[in-house]
Coordinates of C-alpha atoms and ligand atoms in Angstrom, one line a residue:
M1 CA 19.3 23.0 47.9
D2 CA 16.8 20.4 49.0
G3 CA 15.7 22.9 51.7
W4 CA 15.0 25.5 49.0
L5 CA 13.0 23.2 46.9
A6 CA 11.0 22.2 50.0
E7 CA 10.4 25.9 50.7
I8 CA 9.1 26.4 47.1
A9 CA 6.8 23.3 47.3
A10 CA 5.4 24.6 50.6
A11 CA 4.3 27.9 49.1
N12 CA 0.5 27.5 48.9
A13 CA -0.5 30.8 47.4
L14 CA 0.9 33.0 44.7
P15 CA 2.0 35.9 47.1
D16 CA 3.9 33.3 49.2
L17 CA 5.6 32.0 46.2
D18 CA 6.6 35.5 45.1
E19 CA 8.1 36.0 48.5
V20 CA 10.1 32.8 48.3
E21 CA 11.3 33.7 44.8
R22 CA 12.5 37.1 45.9
K23 CA 14.3 35.6 48.9
L24 CA 16.1 33.0 46.8
L25 CA 16.5 34.6 43.3
G26 CA 16.1 38.4 44.0
K27 CA 18.9 40.9 43.7
T28 CA 20.3 39.9 47.1
G29 CA 18.6 36.5 47.2
T30 CA 20.5 33.5 48.7
V31 CA 20.9 31.7 45.3
T32 CA 21.9 35.0 43.6
E33 CA 24.5 35.6 46.3
L34 CA 25.8 32.0 45.8
V35 CA 26.4 32.7 42.1
K36 CA 28.0 36.1 42.9
G37 CA 30.2 34.4 45.5
V38 CA 31.9 32.4 42.8
A39 CA 33.9 35.5 41.8
A40 CA 35.5 35.7 45.2
L41 CA 36.8 32.1 45.2
P42 CA 40.4 31.2 44.2
R43 CA 40.9 31.1 40.5
E44 CA 41.2 27.3 40.2
Q45 CA 38.0 26.6 42.1
R46 CA 35.9 29.1 40.0
P47 CA 35.0 26.9 36.9
E48 CA 33.7 24.0 39.0
A49 CA 32.0 26.2 41.6
G50 CA 30.5 28.4 38.8
R51 CA 29.0 25.5 37.0
S52 CA 27.5 24.0 40.1
A53 CA 26.1 27.4 41.3
N54 CA 24.5 28.0 37.9
Q55 CA 22.9 24.5 37.9
T56 CA 21.5 25.3 41.3
K57 CA 20.1 28.6 40.1
V58 CA 18.5 27.1 37.0
A59 CA 17.0 24.2 39.1
V60 CA 15.6 26.6 41.7
Q61 CA 14.1 28.9 39.0
A62 CA 12.5 25.9 37.2
A63 CA 11.0 24.7 40.5
V64 CA 9.5 28.2 41.1
D65 CA 8.1 28.4 37.6
A66 CA 6.5 24.9 37.9
R67 CA 5.0 25.8 41.3
R68 CA 3.6 29.0 39.9
E69 CA 1.9 27.2 37.1
E70 CA 0.3 24.8 39.5
L71 CA -0.9 27.6 41.8
E72 CA -2.3 29.5 38.8
S73 CA -4.3 26.7 37.4
A74 CA -5.6 25.8 40.8
A75 CA -6.8 29.4 41.2
L76 CA -8.5 29.3 37.8
A77 CA -10.2 26.0 38.6
A78 CA -11.4 27.5 41.8
D79 CA -12.8 30.6 40.0
L80 CA -14.6 28.4 37.4
G81 CA -16.1 26.3 40.2
A82 CA -17.3 29.3 42.1
T83 CA -21.1 29.5 41.9
D84 CA -21.3 33.1 40.7
F85 CA -19.1 32.6 37.6
D86 CA -21.1 32.2 34.4
P87 CA -18.8 31.3 31.5
T88 CA -21.7 32.0 29.0
S89 CA -22.3 35.5 30.1
P90 CA -21.2 38.1 27.6
G91 CA -17.9 39.9 28.0
L92 CA -17.5 43.7 28.0
E93 CA -16.9 46.0 25.1
A94 CA -16.4 49.7 24.7
A95 CA -19.7 51.6 24.9
P96 CA -20.6 54.2 22.2
G97 CA -18.8 57.4 23.0
S98 CA -16.1 55.6 24.9
S99 CA -12.5 56.8 24.4
A100 CA -9.0 56.1 25.8
A101 CA -9.5 59.0 28.2
R102 CA -13.0 57.9 29.2
D103 CA -13.3 54.2 29.0
V104 CA -16.9 53.1 29.4
R105 CA -17.7 49.4 29.1
Q106 CA -21.0 47.6 28.4
P107 CA -21.9 43.9 28.0
V108 CA -21.4 42.6 24.5
K109 CA -24.7 42.2 22.7
L110 CA -25.2 38.6 21.6
P111 CA -27.0 38.0 18.3
T112 CA -30.4 36.4 18.6
G113 CA -32.6 34.8 15.9
T114 CA -35.9 36.1 14.7
L115 CA -39.2 34.5 13.8
H116 CA -39.8 33.7 10.1
P117 CA -42.3 36.1 8.5
I118 CA -44.7 33.2 7.7
T119 CA -44.6 32.2 11.4
I120 CA -45.2 35.9 12.4
V121 CA -48.3 36.2 10.2
R122 CA -49.5 32.6 11.0
D123 CA -49.4 33.4 14.7
E124 CA -51.3 36.6 14.2
L125 CA -54.0 34.8 12.2
I126 CA -54.3 32.2 14.9
D127 CA -54.8 34.9 17.5
L128 CA -57.3 36.6 15.3
F129 CA -59.4 33.6 14.5
T130 CA -59.3 32.2 18.0
S131 CA -60.6 35.6 19.2
M132 CA -63.5 35.1 16.7
G133 CA -64.3 31.7 18.3
F134 CA -62.4 29.4 15.9
S135 CA -60.3 26.5 17.2
W136 CA -57.1 25.3 15.7
Q137 CA -56.7 21.9 14.2
D138 CA -53.7 20.1 12.9
G139 CA -53.4 17.2 10.4
P140 CA -50.8 14.9 8.9
E141 CA -48.5 16.1 6.0
I142 CA -48.6 12.5 4.6
E143 CA -52.1 11.8 3.6
S144 CA -54.1 9.1 1.9
D145 CA -55.7 9.5 -1.5
W146 CA -59.1 9.3 0.2
F147 CA -58.6 12.3 2.6
N148 CA -56.8 14.4 0.1
F149 CA -59.0 13.8 -3.0
E150 CA -61.9 11.2 -2.8
A151 CA -63.6 12.6 0.3
L152 CA -63.3 16.1 -1.1
N153 CA -65.4 15.1 -4.1
I154 CA -62.4 14.6 -6.4
P155 CA -62.7 11.0 -7.7
G156 CA -59.9 9.1 -9.4
D157 CA -60.6 10.3 -12.9
H158 CA -61.5 13.8 -12.0
P159 CA -59.6 16.5 -14.1
A160 CA -59.1 18.6 -10.9
R161 CA -56.4 16.2 -9.9
D162 CA -54.2 17.5 -12.7
S163 CA -54.3 21.0 -11.3
Q164 CA -52.7 19.7 -8.1
D165 CA -49.5 18.0 -9.2
T166 CA -49.0 15.5 -6.5
F167 CA -45.9 14.0 -4.9
W168 CA -46.9 10.3 -4.6
L169 CA -45.2 8.0 -2.2
D170 CA -44.3 4.4 -3.0
D171 CA -46.9 3.1 -0.6
G172 CA -49.8 4.9 -2.4
N173 CA -50.0 7.7 0.1
L174 CA -49.1 11.3 -0.9
L175 CA -47.8 14.6 0.5
R176 CA -51.0 16.6 1.0
T177 CA -51.5 19.1 -1.8
H178 CA -53.7 21.4 0.4
T179 CA -55.0 21.6 4.0
S180 CA -58.5 20.7 2.9
P181 CA -58.2 17.0 4.0
V182 CA -58.3 18.3 7.5
Q183 CA -61.9 19.5 6.8
I184 CA -62.8 15.8 6.6
R185 CA -60.7 14.8 9.6
T186 CA -62.4 17.5 11.7
M187 CA -65.9 16.6 10.6
K188 CA -65.3 12.9 11.4
R189 CA -63.9 13.7 14.8
F190 CA -66.2 16.4 16.1
A191 CA -70.0 17.0 15.8
P192 CA -71.2 20.3 14.5
P193 CA -71.3 23.2 15.1
L194 CA -67.7 23.5 13.8
K195 CA -65.5 26.5 13.5
V196 CA -61.9 25.7 12.9
I197 CA -58.7 26.9 11.2
V198 CA -55.9 24.6 10.0
P199 CA -52.6 26.3 9.4
G200 CA -50.1 23.9 7.7
R201 CA -47.6 23.0 5.1
C202 CA -48.5 21.6 1.7
F203 CA -46.6 20.3 -1.2
R204 CA -47.0 20.3 -5.0
Q205 CA -44.8 19.1 -7.8
E206 CA -44.4 22.6 -9.3
S207 CA -41.5 24.2 -11.1
V208 CA -40.4 27.0 -8.8
D209 CA -40.6 30.6 -9.9
A210 CA -41.4 34.0 -8.4
S211 CA -44.9 33.0 -7.6
H212 CA -44.8 29.2 -7.2
E213 CA -43.2 27.0 -4.6
H214 CA -43.3 23.2 -4.3
T215 CA -43.6 23.6 -0.5
F216 CA -46.0 26.2 0.8
Y217 CA -48.3 27.2 3.7
Q218 CA -52.0 27.3 3.7
M219 CA -54.6 28.1 6.3
E220 CA -57.8 26.3 5.9
G221 CA -61.0 27.6 7.5
L222 CA -64.2 25.6 8.0
V223 CA -67.5 26.6 9.5
V224 CA -70.4 24.1 9.8
D225 CA -73.7 24.9 11.5
K226 CA -77.4 25.1 10.9
G227 CA -78.2 27.9 8.5
V228 CA -74.7 29.0 7.5
S229 CA -74.8 31.1 4.3
T230 CA -72.6 33.0 1.9
A231 CA -73.4 36.1 3.9
N232 CA -71.6 34.6 6.9
L233 CA -68.7 33.7 4.6
I234 CA -68.4 37.3 3.3
H235 CA -68.6 38.8 6.8
T236 CA -66.0 36.5 8.2
M237 CA -63.6 37.1 5.4
K238 CA -64.1 40.9 5.5
T239 CA -63.4 41.0 9.3
C240 CA -60.3 38.9 9.0
L241 CA -58.8 40.8 6.0
R242 CA -59.4 44.1 7.7
E243 CA -57.3 42.9 10.6
I244 CA -54.6 41.3 8.5
L245 CA -54.2 44.2 6.1
R246 CA -54.8 46.7 8.9
R247 CA -57.3 48.9 7.0
D248 CA -60.9 48.9 5.9
V249 CA -61.4 46.6 3.0
E250 CA -63.8 46.0 0.2
V251 CA -64.3 42.4 -1.0
R252 CA -65.9 40.9 -4.1
L253 CA -66.7 37.4 -5.0
R254 CA -66.1 35.9 -8.5
P255 CA -67.2 32.4 -9.4
G256 CA -64.4 29.9 -8.9
F257 CA -64.4 26.1 -9.3
F258 CA -63.3 23.7 -6.7
P259 CA -65.0 20.2 -6.5
F260 CA -65.4 20.4 -2.7
V261 CA -67.4 23.7 -2.7
E262 CA -70.7 24.6 -4.4
P263 CA -70.9 27.4 -5.2
G264 CA -67.2 28.2 -5.2
F265 CA -65.6 31.6 -5.3
E266 CA -62.4 33.5 -5.8
L267 CA -62.4 36.3 -3.2
D268 CA -60.8 39.6 -4.2
V269 CA -59.9 42.5 -2.0
N270 CA -59.5 46.1 -3.2
C271 CA -55.8 46.6 -3.9
P272 CA -53.8 47.4 -0.7
F273 CA -51.2 49.3 -2.7
C274 CA -53.4 51.8 -4.6
G275 CA -56.7 51.5 -2.6
G276 CA -58.5 50.5 -5.8
D277 CA -57.4 53.3 -8.1
G278 CA -55.2 50.9 -10.2
C279 CA -51.5 50.2 -10.0
S280 CA -48.9 47.7 -11.3
V281 CA -49.5 45.3 -8.4
C282 CA -53.2 44.9 -9.2
K283 CA -52.5 45.2 -12.9
H284 CA -54.7 48.3 -13.0
S285 CA -57.8 46.4 -12.1
G286 CA -58.0 47.8 -8.5
W287 CA -58.6 44.3 -7.2
I288 CA -56.3 41.6 -5.9
E289 CA -57.2 37.9 -5.8
I290 CA -56.7 36.9 -2.2
L291 CA -58.2 33.5 -1.5
P292 CA -60.5 30.7 -2.8
C293 CA -63.6 29.8 -0.8
G294 CA -67.1 28.5 -1.1
M295 CA -70.0 26.7 0.5
V296 CA -69.1 23.1 1.5
H297 CA -70.3 20.6 -1.1
P298 CA -73.0 18.2 0.2
N299 CA -70.9 15.3 -0.8
V300 CA -68.1 16.6 1.4
L301 CA -70.4 17.0 4.4
R302 CA -71.6 13.4 3.8
A303 CA -68.0 12.1 3.6
G304 CA -67.4 13.8 7.0
G305 CA -70.5 12.1 8.4
I306 CA -72.6 15.2 8.5
D307 CA -76.2 15.4 7.2
P308 CA -76.3 18.1 4.4
E309 CA -80.1 18.4 4.9
E310 CA -79.5 19.6 8.4
Y311 CA -76.2 21.5 8.2
T312 CA -74.5 23.8 5.8
G313 CA -71.0 25.3 5.9
F314 CA -68.4 27.4 4.3
A315 CA -64.6 26.9 3.8
F316 CA -61.7 28.9 2.6
G317 CA -58.1 28.2 1.8
M318 CA -55.7 31.0 2.4
G319 CA -52.2 31.0 0.9
L320 CA -50.1 32.2 3.8
Q321 CA -47.1 33.3 1.6
R322 CA -49.5 35.3 -0.4
V323 CA -50.8 37.1 2.6
V324 CA -47.3 37.8 3.9
M325 CA -46.3 39.1 0.4
L326 CA -49.2 41.5 0.4
R327 CA -48.5 42.6 3.9
Y328 CA -44.8 43.4 3.4
G329 CA -44.7 44.1 -0.3
I330 CA -42.6 41.1 -1.1
D331 CA -42.5 40.2 -4.8
D332 CA -40.7 36.8 -4.9
I333 CA -42.0 33.7 -3.1
R334 CA -38.6 32.0 -3.3
L335 CA -37.3 34.3 -0.7
F336 CA -39.2 32.5 2.1
M337 CA -37.4 29.2 1.7
G338 CA -34.2 30.6 0.4
G339 CA -32.5 30.8 3.8
D340 CA -31.0 34.3 3.1
L341 CA -30.4 35.8 6.5
R342 CA -30.4 39.3 5.1
F343 CA -34.0 38.8 4.0
L344 CA -35.1 37.1 7.2
R345 CA -33.5 39.6 9.6
Q346 CA -35.7 42.4 8.3
F347 CA -38.7 40.9 10.1
G348 CA -37.6 41.1 13.7
E349 CA -35.3 42.8 16.2
I350 CA -31.8 41.6 15.8
A351 CA -29.2 42.6 18.4
R352 CA -26.3 43.1 16.0
Ligands
LIG1 N1 -57.9 23.6 -1.2 C1 -58.0 24.5 -2.2 C2 -56.6 24.6 -2.9 O1 -55.6 24.4 -2.3 C3 -58.4 25.9 -1.7 C4 -59.8 26.0 -1.2 C5 -60.0 25.7 0.1 C6 -60.8 26.3 -2.0 C7 -61.3 25.8 0.6 C8 -62.1 26.5 -1.5 C9 -62.3 26.2 -0.2 O2 -56.5 24.8 -4.1

């Protein structure tokens, strides 16, 4: 029996082991014959010889099984270590039109994520404005009172502070309520002429409903140069809205009040849904309020270190969610932060 066990241990590949197994345990194998031989022995020897023959058979079979397991896991390990085996590559599945008779296989399509609609529109706007000669500035989400309010011509007791319900931090700083503080940061950092956009996240202590979010995205624009006028503002806004809304647009300015611009405006665009004829979206006025803007207040230029006698500028503050809602016809701002994949998947290719 030791010889048999040695033979099993010496089998170094599965086909060799199969051969040894057949030789020992097959129909006419040596061990099988040994068990069969018991029947031919004299009656009194049979129980003892039978027991021993069976023990041998069981032991040999166990040795074969154990060796098979060893060889199989060695083969698997070798496969996994082979350079061309990629355990992350997708498996195969039945292709459309495949049947039992005609089995066609294709790689399983793995699900991929999509860009958030705000990211999609923000990136498009960045492309658009950079093509118009703007550069892109960033600023901190945690701001000081000075950058967020004071420097923007909103002193401590100014009623305009009430309209921007602020998340104050324990150290006296705040979560920026708009991207306008980056106007000041940009003016302090660079000399005019300036032409920048500032996409970014802002925060206000608002109760959330279909048109208000405590966390939202704005894109600030700032242009400062000699002789910049309201005509430049209107032209820039018209060009950009035509690109965003992908159609010819009419715009109109209404007076609007913001302490950091003078004059300040609310800019309306003719309703993208009815073209100006009047519908429920524009409340039958034919116009939709799209963004606040205005000529930079002299005090703001001064706070940024720029001489208002020499330079003028315009600024605008676009609500990114609002633009996305108009573009895609979305009627509830809460969907953007809601994390519902059924909503998000509509904005990009998804494999499955
Ligand atoms: N910062 C203003 C707001 O968030 C918007 C604005 C920006 C208005 C620039 C005029 C000019 O309310």
